[in-house]
Amino acid sequence: MDGRRLLLVGTYTPDSDPAGEGAGIYRVWFDPMTGEMADGGVAARTPGPSFLAFHEDPPTVYAVNERAEGTVAAFRVDGQARLTELGSAPTGGGSPCHVLAVDSRLTVANYANGVATVYGLGKDGTLIAGAAEFANTGSGPVTGRQEGPHAHSAAAPDERHVLVADLGTDELRVIRDGEQVGAVSLPPGTGPRHTAVAGEYLYVAGELDSRVHVLRWDPGTGTAEHLGSVHATGEEAAGDNFPAEILTNGDHVYVSNRGADTISTFAVRDGGARLEHVANAPAGGPWPRNFTVVRGHREEPDHLVVAAQNGDSLASLLLDPDTGVPADTGHRLGVPVPVCVLPVPITRIRRAEGS
């Protein structure tokens, strides 16, 4: 077997809401030395898999089906990078847009009605019947976007808690041991979209205020202290720029900026309590939605792979080992309406199979 990495790419499809020209989940092979990408074909035909999550034991991929009546589907992954559907379940709401797999639970965020749904996972990776649904109330000041709750993502800061970013209410809703126990408030108009966890620190991408918020998480109390925020592009851009994904890699935080069409790099300062804007780099395509870090092994460099939703393409960016700033490799791969990029540890799957 070669050393290429497996990436799975989620797209919008003709039967999703919003609709797109994708066919489902695509298979992409990534060369970690050069950043080149190769088309591996359609791995699974499923409606609107706009966000994907991986669970290693057993190797399973979960995909939301973003439609008016949302569902989530489970797929077994084998050493040949084939996906076999294990089943699906309703998500308890419309427009599911994020899924998180941690230990024996799966959390789905439904944007339309703000419901967060938590499923138990069977030992075979299937969804256990009797999911718990957590609704919310409230609103925010941004007209047309914050008329009510809009659950947008879930993150796990520790073993007991899940934090649901609610774009509509400017909160991180706290679920502990299967119960919704409170919320962490963010400044009005933040529009929290995604959360990156780095030890005791949380970095939240504000879609509506175009800022990155820094919080210190306390697992004992299930609360967080808001420490401050920085502009997502290094300058005021609310209303023109809409941050989407946020990820950490070592001492850096990265944010995709839809509107500016850049990836912003932030250096972590004061042990994590402060972010310093370092640079904006071209994202490699218009409307960079989701992206992932492909970490190099041994002499391999680190890369970002960016889903340019409105460019129908993936772009690979090389991370400078000293500054952490991404630079365009020039490599592109055409994929219709790509909105999520998920790395899957295919080498470990093959080893476990003995192949």
mmCIF file with all atom_site columns, C-alpha atoms in Angstrom, residues 267-276:
data_model
loop_
_atom_site.group_PDB
_atom_site.id
_atom_site.type_symbol
_atom_site.label_atom_id
_atom_site.label_alt_id
_atom_site.label_comp_id
_atom_site.label_asym_id
_atom_site.label_entity_id
_atom_site.label_seq_id
_atom_site.pdbx_PDB_ins_code
_atom_site.Cartn_x
_atom_site.Cartn_y
_atom_site.Cartn_z
_atom_site.occupancy
_atom_site.B_iso_or_equiv
_atom_site.pdbx_formal_charge
_atom_site.auth_seq_id
_atom_site.auth_comp_id
_atom_site.auth_asym_id
_atom_site.auth_atom_id
_atom_site.pdbx_PDB_model_num
ATOM 1  C CA . ALA A 1 267 ? -0.423 32.502 17.223 1.00 0.00 ? 267 ALA A CA 1
ATOM 2  C CA . VAL A 1 268 ? -1.348 31.207 20.661 1.00 0.00 ? 268 VAL A CA 1
ATOM 3  C CA . ARG A 1 269 ? -0.038 33.512 23.390 1.00 0.00 ? 269 ARG A CA 1
ATOM 4  C CA . ASP A 1 270 ? -0.040 33.529 27.205 1.00 0.00 ? 270 ASP A CA 1
ATOM 5  C CA . GLY A 1 271 ? -0.368 29.759 27.360 1.00 0.00 ? 271 GLY A CA 1
ATOM 6  C CA . GLY A 1 272 ? -3.577 29.834 25.325 1.00 0.00 ? 272 GLY A CA 1
ATOM 7  C CA . ALA A 1 273 ? -5.372 32.771 26.943 1.00 0.00 ? 273 ALA A CA 1
ATOM 8  C CA . ARG A 1 274 ? -4.757 35.146 24.035 1.00 0.00 ? 274 ARG A CA 1
ATOM 9  C CA . LEU A 1 275 ? -4.586 34.942 20.245 1.00 0.00 ? 275 LEU A CA 1
ATOM 10 C CA . GLU A 1 276 ? -2.406 37.155 18.068 1.00 0.00 ? 276 GLU A CA 1
#
